């Protein structure tokens, strides 16, 4: 279980409310940046100001706690934060945070996360305008039972989760098969969900954390009653040294084919 102070901070960051984030810290909070000492500060009032600047550049920022451990009164954690810059590029920050708490709030922290440097592209995006309303399209995307019809890789066999996706934090399991791995199962973690607008998930093996891949569908209604569908595959968070050279695992042509199959399903 994630310690209460860490989970409260993660939820506050994902709320995008600077004052709520500042509320996770004591009034005399000490922030240290060992790699950039000049960016350290004292006082929770600086927390809100700092996060206003961050969220102005990455308004959809989402934070995840990848690992955590406790050493006496210290909490050690590894964080990953990602958001979309004004240019449309995905920005990923990753690194450890060491902190102590007092009366349930964070009193001191050493903050190491920094932007991840990648060679080459880290995502593929395709867009189509479909002749269907957003709610009809979203109903297909949120139903794991329909995902085999969407699949353009040939790997997906059937859904083992029958209930529709309802919120961030939901998971759904799919039975898969390919020549290299044989039969296997994938557990998809829902990472973004706004009804009739956005849905996305991060796949991983059951009982393991997601491997760094993300698939996101964004629906934008048009003035003529149709819907622009944008399908994005993002692999910026993949770090396993055996997997990085094989990226991307899904081609732009396969993404296009999946959107085409969706068009047929909602026609």
PDB file of C-alpha atoms in Angstrom:
ATOM      1  CA  UNK A   1       0.000   0.000   0.000  1.00  0.00           C
ATOM      2  CA  UNK A   2       1.259   3.468  -0.903  1.00  0.00           C
ATOM      3  CA  UNK A   3       1.940   5.557   2.241  1.00  0.00           C
ATOM      4  CA  UNK A   4      -0.774   8.115   2.909  1.00  0.00           C
ATOM      5  CA  UNK A   5       1.426  11.187   2.405  1.00  0.00           C
ATOM      6  CA  UNK A   6       2.634   9.946  -1.001  1.00  0.00           C
ATOM      7  CA  UNK A   7      -0.842   9.039  -2.205  1.00  0.00           C
ATOM      8  CA  UNK A   8      -2.266  12.383  -1.035  1.00  0.00           C
ATOM      9  CA  UNK A   9       0.437  14.206  -3.010  1.00  0.00           C
ATOM     10  CA  UNK A  10      -0.181  12.128  -6.148  1.00  0.00           C
ATOM     11  CA  UNK A  11      -3.932  12.806  -6.011  1.00  0.00           C
ATOM     12  CA  UNK A  12      -3.323  16.522  -5.405  1.00  0.00           C
ATOM     13  CA  UNK A  13      -0.934  16.814  -8.363  1.00  0.00           C
ATOM     14  CA  UNK A  14      -3.423  15.072 -10.634  1.00  0.00           C
ATOM     15  CA  UNK A  15      -6.174  17.472  -9.489  1.00  0.00           C
ATOM     16  CA  UNK A  16      -4.206  20.331 -11.127  1.00  0.00           C
ATOM     17  CA  UNK A  17      -5.061  22.653  -8.193  1.00  0.00           C
ATOM     18  CA  UNK A  18      -1.867  24.346  -6.895  1.00  0.00           C
ATOM     19  CA  UNK A  19      -3.445  25.209  -3.532  1.00  0.00           C
ATOM     20  CA  UNK A  20      -4.417  21.578  -2.981  1.00  0.00           C
ATOM     21  CA  UNK A  21      -0.855  20.494  -3.747  1.00  0.00           C
ATOM     22  CA  UNK A  22       0.508  23.080  -1.293  1.00  0.00           C
ATOM     23  CA  UNK A  23      -1.835  21.692   1.365  1.00  0.00           C
ATOM     24  CA  UNK A  24       0.192  18.451   1.365  1.00  0.00           C
ATOM     25  CA  UNK A  25       3.187  20.316   2.869  1.00  0.00           C
ATOM     26  CA  UNK A  26       3.920  21.929   6.237  1.00  0.00           C
ATOM     27  CA  UNK A  27       4.171  25.723   6.418  1.00  0.00           C
ATOM     28  CA  UNK A  28       7.943  25.450   7.028  1.00  0.00           C
ATOM     29  CA  UNK A  29       8.496  22.809   4.343  1.00  0.00           C
ATOM     30  CA  UNK A  30      12.083  22.571   3.058  1.00  0.00           C
ATOM     31  CA  UNK A  31      12.545  21.619  -0.607  1.00  0.00           C
ATOM     32  CA  UNK A  32      16.002  20.566  -1.766  1.00  0.00           C
ATOM     33  CA  UNK A  33      17.000  20.068  -5.417  1.00  0.00           C
ATOM     34  CA  UNK A  34      20.419  18.333  -5.197  1.00  0.00           C
ATOM     35  CA  UNK A  35      20.956  18.528  -8.979  1.00  0.00           C
ATOM     36  CA  UNK A  36      19.815  22.176  -9.132  1.00  0.00           C
ATOM     37  CA  UNK A  37      20.493  23.674  -5.677  1.00  0.00           C
ATOM     38  CA  UNK A  38      19.431  27.176  -6.716  1.00  0.00           C
ATOM     39  CA  UNK A  39      15.872  25.883  -7.201  1.00  0.00           C
ATOM     40  CA  UNK A  40      15.465  24.847  -3.549  1.00  0.00           C
ATOM     41  CA  UNK A  41      13.152  26.831  -1.281  1.00  0.00           C
ATOM     42  CA  UNK A  42      11.515  26.999   2.168  1.00  0.00           C
ATOM     43  CA  UNK A  43       7.794  27.372   2.831  1.00  0.00           C
ATOM     44  CA  UNK A  44       4.594  25.853   1.450  1.00  0.00           C
ATOM     45  CA  UNK A  45       3.634  29.174  -0.167  1.00  0.00           C
ATOM     46  CA  UNK A  46       6.395  28.567  -2.704  1.00  0.00           C
ATOM     47  CA  UNK A  47       4.872  25.142  -3.503  1.00  0.00           C
ATOM     48  CA  UNK A  48       1.692  26.672  -4.969  1.00  0.00           C
ATOM     49  CA  UNK A  49       3.665  29.231  -6.979  1.00  0.00           C
ATOM     50  CA  UNK A  50       6.002  26.544  -8.308  1.00  0.00           C
ATOM     51  CA  UNK A  51       3.133  24.296  -9.384  1.00  0.00           C
ATOM     52  CA  UNK A  52       1.314  27.154 -11.103  1.00  0.00           C
ATOM     53  CA  UNK A  53       4.349  27.517 -13.363  1.00  0.00           C
ATOM     54  CA  UNK A  54       4.576  23.758 -13.992  1.00  0.00           C
ATOM     55  CA  UNK A  55       0.872  23.393 -14.809  1.00  0.00           C
ATOM     56  CA  UNK A  56       0.931  26.439 -17.082  1.00  0.00           C
ATOM     57  CA  UNK A  57       3.355  24.541 -19.312  1.00  0.00           C
ATOM     58  CA  UNK A  58       1.887  21.053 -18.794  1.00  0.00           C
ATOM     59  CA  UNK A  59      -1.826  21.565 -18.037  1.00  0.00           C
ATOM     60  CA  UNK A  60      -2.718  17.867 -18.364  1.00  0.00           C
ATOM     61  CA  UNK A  61       0.166  16.624 -16.184  1.00  0.00           C
ATOM     62  CA  UNK A  62      -0.420  13.231 -14.556  1.00  0.00           C
ATOM     63  CA  UNK A  63       1.782  11.767 -11.807  1.00  0.00           C
ATOM     64  CA  UNK A  64       2.380   8.118 -10.929  1.00  0.00           C
ATOM     65  CA  UNK A  65       4.322   6.530  -8.078  1.00  0.00           C
ATOM     66  CA  UNK A  66       6.302   3.669  -9.580  1.00  0.00           C
ATOM     67  CA  UNK A  67       7.949   2.351  -6.408  1.00  0.00           C
ATOM     68  CA  UNK A  68       8.175   3.273  -2.753  1.00  0.00           C
ATOM     69  CA  UNK A  69       9.911   2.155   0.437  1.00  0.00           C
ATOM     70  CA  UNK A  70      10.275   3.370   4.007  1.00  0.00           C
ATOM     71  CA  UNK A  71      13.519   3.846   5.937  1.00  0.00           C
ATOM     72  CA  UNK A  72      12.745   4.920   9.487  1.00  0.00           C
ATOM     73  CA  UNK A  73      11.045   8.316   9.253  1.00  0.00           C
ATOM     74  CA  UNK A  74      11.995   8.707   5.598  1.00  0.00           C
ATOM     75  CA  UNK A  75       9.854   7.752   2.615  1.00  0.00           C
ATOM     76  CA  UNK A  76      11.677   6.851  -0.608  1.00  0.00           C
ATOM     77  CA  UNK A  77       9.748   6.898  -3.853  1.00  0.00           C
ATOM     78  CA  UNK A  78      10.210   6.848  -7.623  1.00  0.00           C
ATOM     79  CA  UNK A  79       7.909   9.115  -9.615  1.00  0.00           C
ATOM     80  CA  UNK A  80       6.907   9.501 -13.222  1.00  0.00           C
ATOM     81  CA  UNK A  81       5.092  12.598 -14.433  1.00  0.00           C
ATOM     82  CA  UNK A  82       3.941  13.238 -17.979  1.00  0.00           C
ATOM     83  CA  UNK A  83       2.059  15.942 -19.767  1.00  0.00           C
ATOM     84  CA  UNK A  84       1.604  17.653 -23.116  1.00  0.00           C
ATOM     85  CA  UNK A  85       3.595  20.794 -23.907  1.00  0.00           C
ATOM     86  CA  UNK A  86       2.071  23.679 -25.929  1.00  0.00           C
ATOM     87  CA  UNK A  87       3.908  22.310 -28.975  1.00  0.00           C
ATOM     88  CA  UNK A  88       1.996  19.034 -28.668  1.00  0.00           C
ATOM     89  CA  UNK A  89       5.081  17.084 -27.578  1.00  0.00           C
ATOM     90  CA  UNK A  90       4.857  14.609 -24.709  1.00  0.00           C
ATOM     91  CA  UNK A  91       7.055  15.606 -21.768  1.00  0.00           C
ATOM     92  CA  UNK A  92       8.081  12.909 -19.274  1.00  0.00           C
ATOM     93  CA  UNK A  93       9.799  13.561 -15.949  1.00  0.00           C
ATOM     94  CA  UNK A  94      11.161  10.646 -13.977  1.00  0.00           C
ATOM     95  CA  UNK A  95      13.217  10.200 -10.822  1.00  0.00           C
ATOM     96  CA  UNK A  96      13.278   9.640  -7.047  1.00  0.00           C
ATOM     97  CA  UNK A  97      11.859  11.786  -4.252  1.00  0.00           C
ATOM     98  CA  UNK A  98      13.002  11.310  -0.646  1.00  0.00           C
ATOM     99  CA  UNK A  99      10.861  12.940   2.045  1.00  0.00           C
ATOM    100  CA  UNK A 100       9.918  13.064   5.699  1.00  0.00           C
ATOM    101  CA  UNK A 101       6.522  13.909   7.177  1.00  0.00           C
ATOM    102  CA  UNK A 102       5.195  15.664  10.277  1.00  0.00           C
ATOM    103  CA  UNK A 103       1.581  15.408  11.416  1.00  0.00           C
ATOM    104  CA  UNK A 104       0.631  13.761   8.116  1.00  0.00           C
ATOM    105  CA  UNK A 105       2.144  16.436   5.874  1.00  0.00           C
ATOM    106  CA  UNK A 106       5.465  16.587   4.040  1.00  0.00           C
ATOM    107  CA  UNK A 107       8.052  18.590   6.008  1.00  0.00           C
ATOM    108  CA  UNK A 108      11.204  18.024   3.947  1.00  0.00           C
ATOM    109  CA  UNK A 109      12.038  16.543   0.552  1.00  0.00           C
ATOM    110  CA  UNK A 110      14.930  15.950  -1.808  1.00  0.00           C
ATOM    111  CA  UNK A 111      13.456  16.162  -5.296  1.00  0.00           C
ATOM    112  CA  UNK A 112      15.344  14.558  -8.202  1.00  0.00           C
ATOM    113  CA  UNK A 113      12.855  14.060 -11.101  1.00  0.00           C
ATOM    114  CA  UNK A 114      13.997  15.683 -14.331  1.00  0.00           C
ATOM    115  CA  UNK A 115      12.902  15.542 -17.994  1.00  0.00           C
ATOM    116  CA  UNK A 116      13.627  12.280 -19.774  1.00  0.00           C
ATOM    117  CA  UNK A 117      15.838  12.598 -22.844  1.00  0.00           C
ATOM    118  CA  UNK A 118      14.853  10.386 -25.767  1.00  0.00           C
ATOM    119  CA  UNK A 119      16.392   9.830 -29.204  1.00  0.00           C
ATOM    120  CA  UNK A 120      13.826  10.036 -31.972  1.00  0.00           C
ATOM    121  CA  UNK A 121      10.020  10.114 -31.713  1.00  0.00           C
ATOM    122  CA  UNK A 122       8.180   8.742 -28.689  1.00  0.00           C
ATOM    123  CA  UNK A 123       4.624   8.572 -30.007  1.00  0.00           C
ATOM    124  CA  UNK A 124       2.526   8.033 -33.126  1.00  0.00           C
ATOM    125  CA  UNK A 125      -0.815   9.753 -33.712  1.00  0.00           C
ATOM    126  CA  UNK A 126      -3.475   9.251 -36.383  1.00  0.00           C
ATOM    127  CA  UNK A 127      -6.795  11.088 -36.810  1.00  0.00           C
ATOM    128  CA  UNK A 128      -9.960  10.402 -38.758  1.00  0.00           C
ATOM    129  CA  UNK A 129     -13.363  12.084 -38.832  1.00  0.00           C
ATOM    130  CA  UNK A 130     -16.023   9.395 -38.337  1.00  0.00           C
ATOM    131  CA  UNK A 131     -19.651   9.680 -39.349  1.00  0.00           C
ATOM    132  CA  UNK A 132     -20.981   8.953 -35.860  1.00  0.00           C
ATOM    133  CA  UNK A 133     -21.628  10.872 -32.617  1.00  0.00           C
ATOM    134  CA  UNK A 134     -19.032  10.785 -29.846  1.00  0.00           C
ATOM    135  CA  UNK A 135     -21.234   8.882 -27.384  1.00  0.00           C
ATOM    136  CA  UNK A 136     -21.712   5.987 -29.825  1.00  0.00           C
ATOM    137  CA  UNK A 137     -17.963   5.772 -30.461  1.00  0.00           C
ATOM    138  CA  UNK A 138     -17.121   6.022 -26.764  1.00  0.00           C
ATOM    139  CA  UNK A 139     -19.511   3.182 -25.941  1.00  0.00           C
ATOM    140  CA  UNK A 140     -17.411   0.890 -28.150  1.00  0.00           C
ATOM    141  CA  UNK A 141     -14.068   2.044 -26.741  1.00  0.00           C
ATOM    142  CA  UNK A 142     -15.095   1.580 -23.105  1.00  0.00           C
ATOM    143  CA  UNK A 143     -16.359  -1.981 -23.697  1.00  0.00           C
ATOM    144  CA  UNK A 144     -13.481  -4.515 -23.424  1.00  0.00           C
ATOM    145  CA  UNK A 145     -15.638  -7.109 -25.218  1.00  0.00           C
ATOM    146  CA  UNK A 146     -15.442  -4.996 -28.399  1.00  0.00           C
ATOM    147  CA  UNK A 147     -11.661  -4.600 -28.341  1.00  0.00           C
ATOM    148  CA  UNK A 148     -10.929  -7.748 -30.395  1.00  0.00           C
ATOM    149  CA  UNK A 149     -12.842  -6.067 -33.233  1.00  0.00           C
ATOM    150  CA  UNK A 150     -10.614  -2.979 -32.886  1.00  0.00           C
ATOM    151  CA  UNK A 151      -7.336  -4.893 -32.899  1.00  0.00           C
ATOM    152  CA  UNK A 152      -5.190  -4.522 -36.016  1.00  0.00           C
ATOM    153  CA  UNK A 153      -2.131  -6.409 -34.734  1.00  0.00           C
ATOM    154  CA  UNK A 154      -3.680  -9.883 -34.805  1.00  0.00           C
ATOM    155  CA  UNK A 155      -2.579 -10.549 -31.216  1.00  0.00           C
ATOM    156  CA  UNK A 156      -5.828  -9.970 -29.309  1.00  0.00           C
ATOM    157  CA  UNK A 157      -8.014 -13.042 -28.861  1.00  0.00           C
ATOM    158  CA  UNK A 158     -10.797 -12.171 -26.384  1.00  0.00           C
ATOM    159  CA  UNK A 159     -11.695 -10.026 -23.398  1.00  0.00           C
ATOM    160  CA  UNK A 160     -11.654 -11.651 -19.968  1.00  0.00           C
ATOM    161  CA  UNK A 161     -13.161  -8.534 -18.369  1.00  0.00           C
ATOM    162  CA  UNK A 162     -16.793  -8.084 -19.322  1.00  0.00           C
ATOM    163  CA  UNK A 163     -17.749  -4.910 -17.442  1.00  0.00           C
ATOM    164  CA  UNK A 164     -17.391  -1.552 -19.216  1.00  0.00           C
ATOM    165  CA  UNK A 165     -14.616   0.846 -18.246  1.00  0.00           C
ATOM    166  CA  UNK A 166     -15.920   3.501 -15.870  1.00  0.00           C
ATOM    167  CA  UNK A 167     -13.062   5.526 -14.405  1.00  0.00           C
ATOM    168  CA  UNK A 168      -9.340   6.115 -14.109  1.00  0.00           C
ATOM    169  CA  UNK A 169      -7.873   3.272 -12.061  1.00  0.00           C
ATOM    170  CA  UNK A 170     -10.053   0.565 -13.606  1.00  0.00           C
ATOM    171  CA  UNK A 171      -8.314  -2.442 -15.138  1.00  0.00           C
ATOM    172  CA  UNK A 172      -9.393  -4.858 -17.841  1.00  0.00           C
ATOM    173  CA  UNK A 173      -7.751  -8.104 -18.918  1.00  0.00           C
ATOM    174  CA  UNK A 174      -7.345  -9.332 -22.493  1.00  0.00           C
ATOM    175  CA  UNK A 175      -6.237 -12.771 -23.697  1.00  0.00           C
ATOM    176  CA  UNK A 176      -3.443 -12.464 -26.279  1.00  0.00           C
ATOM    177  CA  UNK A 177      -1.369 -14.699 -28.574  1.00  0.00           C
ATOM    178  CA  UNK A 178       1.633 -14.293 -30.826  1.00  0.00           C
ATOM    179  CA  UNK A 179       4.210 -16.653 -32.325  1.00  0.00           C
ATOM    180  CA  UNK A 180       7.011 -15.474 -30.036  1.00  0.00           C
ATOM    181  CA  UNK A 181       5.209 -15.632 -26.680  1.00  0.00           C
ATOM    182  CA  UNK A 182       2.368 -18.046 -27.338  1.00  0.00           C
ATOM    183  CA  UNK A 183      -0.734 -17.500 -25.184  1.00  0.00           C
ATOM    184  CA  UNK A 184      -0.505 -14.738 -22.584  1.00  0.00           C
ATOM    185  CA  UNK A 185      -2.660 -12.177 -20.781  1.00  0.00           C
ATOM    186  CA  UNK A 186      -2.449  -8.386 -20.663  1.00  0.00           C
ATOM    187  CA  UNK A 187      -3.885  -6.260 -17.867  1.00  0.00           C
ATOM    188  CA  UNK A 188      -4.682  -2.739 -19.054  1.00  0.00           C
ATOM    189  CA  UNK A 189      -4.629   0.075 -16.480  1.00  0.00           C
ATOM    190  CA  UNK A 190      -6.986   2.943 -17.315  1.00  0.00           C
ATOM    191  CA  UNK A 191      -4.955   6.161 -17.040  1.00  0.00           C
ATOM    192  CA  UNK A 192      -7.331   8.732 -18.508  1.00  0.00           C
ATOM    193  CA  UNK A 193     -11.129   8.801 -18.719  1.00  0.00           C
ATOM    194  CA  UNK A 194     -13.521  11.624 -19.571  1.00  0.00           C
ATOM    195  CA  UNK A 195     -16.875  10.274 -20.691  1.00  0.00           C
ATOM    196  CA  UNK A 196     -17.504  10.688 -24.416  1.00  0.00           C
ATOM    197  CA  UNK A 197     -14.211  12.602 -24.809  1.00  0.00           C
ATOM    198  CA  UNK A 198     -11.023  10.759 -23.797  1.00  0.00           C
ATOM    199  CA  UNK A 199     -10.097   7.208 -22.792  1.00  0.00           C
ATOM    200  CA  UNK A 200      -6.657   5.662 -22.484  1.00  0.00           C
ATOM    201  CA  UNK A 201      -4.878   2.719 -20.936  1.00  0.00           C
ATOM    202  CA  UNK A 202      -1.393   1.399 -20.168  1.00  0.00           C
ATOM    203  CA  UNK A 203      -0.877  -2.357 -20.755  1.00  0.00           C
ATOM    204  CA  UNK A 204       1.213  -4.651 -18.575  1.00  0.00           C
ATOM    205  CA  UNK A 205       1.346  -8.228 -17.356  1.00  0.00           C
ATOM    206  CA  UNK A 206      -1.138  -9.092 -14.579  1.00  0.00           C
ATOM    207  CA  UNK A 207       0.117  -8.204 -11.084  1.00  0.00           C
ATOM    208  CA  UNK A 208       2.979  -6.187 -12.587  1.00  0.00           C
ATOM    209  CA  UNK A 209       3.231  -2.474 -13.214  1.00  0.00           C
ATOM    210  CA  UNK A 210       2.547  -1.250 -16.723  1.00  0.00           C
ATOM    211  CA  UNK A 211       5.517  -1.457 -19.073  1.00  0.00           C
ATOM    212  CA  UNK A 212       5.472   2.140 -20.332  1.00  0.00           C
ATOM    213  CA  UNK A 213       3.195   1.892 -23.398  1.00  0.00           C
ATOM    214  CA  UNK A 214      -0.018   3.961 -23.554  1.00  0.00           C
ATOM    215  CA  UNK A 215      -2.929   3.966 -25.981  1.00  0.00           C
ATOM    216  CA  UNK A 216      -5.238   6.984 -25.936  1.00  0.00           C
ATOM    217  CA  UNK A 217      -8.398   7.749 -27.890  1.00  0.00           C
ATOM    218  CA  UNK A 218      -9.565  11.376 -28.022  1.00  0.00           C
ATOM    219  CA  UNK A 219     -12.998  12.277 -29.418  1.00  0.00           C
ATOM    220  CA  UNK A 220     -13.779  15.794 -30.663  1.00  0.00           C
ATOM    221  CA  UNK A 221     -17.319  16.447 -31.947  1.00  0.00           C
ATOM    222  CA  UNK A 222     -17.552  18.458 -35.168  1.00  0.00           C
ATOM    223  CA  UNK A 223     -20.193  21.056 -36.055  1.00  0.00           C
ATOM    224  CA  UNK A 224     -21.886  18.697 -38.510  1.00  0.00           C
ATOM    225  CA  UNK A 225     -22.581  15.970 -35.944  1.00  0.00           C
ATOM    226  CA  UNK A 226     -19.571  13.822 -36.770  1.00  0.00           C
ATOM    227  CA  UNK A 227     -16.557  13.127 -34.537  1.00  0.00           C
ATOM    228  CA  UNK A 228     -12.836  13.586 -35.039  1.00  0.00           C
ATOM    229  CA  UNK A 229     -11.140  10.510 -33.546  1.00  0.00           C
ATOM    230  CA  UNK A 230      -7.469  10.802 -32.611  1.00  0.00           C
ATOM    231  CA  UNK A 231      -5.653   7.589 -31.706  1.00  0.00           C
ATOM    232  CA  UNK A 232      -2.233   7.934 -30.030  1.00  0.00           C
ATOM    233  CA  UNK A 233       0.307   5.265 -29.157  1.00  0.00           C
ATOM    234  CA  UNK A 234       2.956   6.606 -26.735  1.00  0.00           C
ATOM    235  CA  UNK A 235       6.064   4.680 -25.678  1.00  0.00           C
ATOM    236  CA  UNK A 236       8.015   7.486 -23.951  1.00  0.00           C
ATOM    237  CA  UNK A 237       7.964   5.680 -20.596  1.00  0.00           C
ATOM    238  CA  UNK A 238       9.457   2.376 -21.829  1.00  0.00           C
ATOM    239  CA  UNK A 239      12.863   1.949 -20.150  1.00  0.00           C
ATOM    240  CA  UNK A 240      13.625  -1.799 -20.242  1.00  0.00           C
ATOM    241  CA  UNK A 241      16.935  -2.098 -22.160  1.00  0.00           C
ATOM    242  CA  UNK A 242      15.788  -5.205 -24.037  1.00  0.00           C
ATOM    243  CA  UNK A 243      12.585  -3.516 -25.203  1.00  0.00           C
ATOM    244  CA  UNK A 244      13.769  -0.039 -26.190  1.00  0.00           C
ATOM    245  CA  UNK A 245      15.488  -1.174 -29.449  1.00  0.00           C
ATOM    246  CA  UNK A 246      12.246  -2.813 -30.605  1.00  0.00           C
ATOM    247  CA  UNK A 247      10.131   0.328 -30.326  1.00  0.00           C
ATOM    248  CA  UNK A 248       7.572   1.164 -31.507  1.00  0.00           C
ATOM    249  CA  UNK A 249       5.686  -2.119 -31.157  1.00  0.00           C
ATOM    250  CA  UNK A 250       2.630  -0.838 -33.057  1.00  0.00           C
ATOM    251  CA  UNK A 251       3.039   0.854 -36.431  1.00  0.00           C
ATOM    252  CA  UNK A 252       1.235   3.910 -37.742  1.00  0.00           C
ATOM    253  CA  UNK A 253      -0.412   1.674 -40.336  1.00  0.00           C
ATOM    254  CA  UNK A 254      -1.805  -0.537 -37.574  1.00  0.00           C
ATOM    255  CA  UNK A 255      -3.156   2.502 -35.728  1.00  0.00           C
ATOM    256  CA  UNK A 256      -4.810   3.659 -38.958  1.00  0.00           C
ATOM    257  CA  UNK A 257      -6.299   0.212 -39.471  1.00  0.00           C
ATOM    258  CA  UNK A 258      -7.687   0.203 -35.934  1.00  0.00           C
ATOM    259  CA  UNK A 259      -9.429   3.533 -36.479  1.00  0.00           C
ATOM    260  CA  UNK A 260     -10.771   2.185 -39.771  1.00  0.00           C
ATOM    261  CA  UNK A 261     -12.209  -0.846 -37.989  1.00  0.00           C
ATOM    262  CA  UNK A 262     -13.790   1.477 -35.427  1.00  0.00           C
ATOM    263  CA  UNK A 263     -15.407   3.417 -38.273  1.00  0.00           C
ATOM    264  CA  UNK A 264     -17.001   0.204 -39.524  1.00  0.00           C
ATOM    265  CA  UNK A 265     -18.211  -0.709 -36.042  1.00  0.00           C
ATOM    266  CA  UNK A 266     -20.047   2.576 -35.477  1.00  0.00           C
ATOM    267  CA  UNK A 267     -21.356   3.116 -39.008  1.00  0.00           C
TER     268      UNK A 267
END
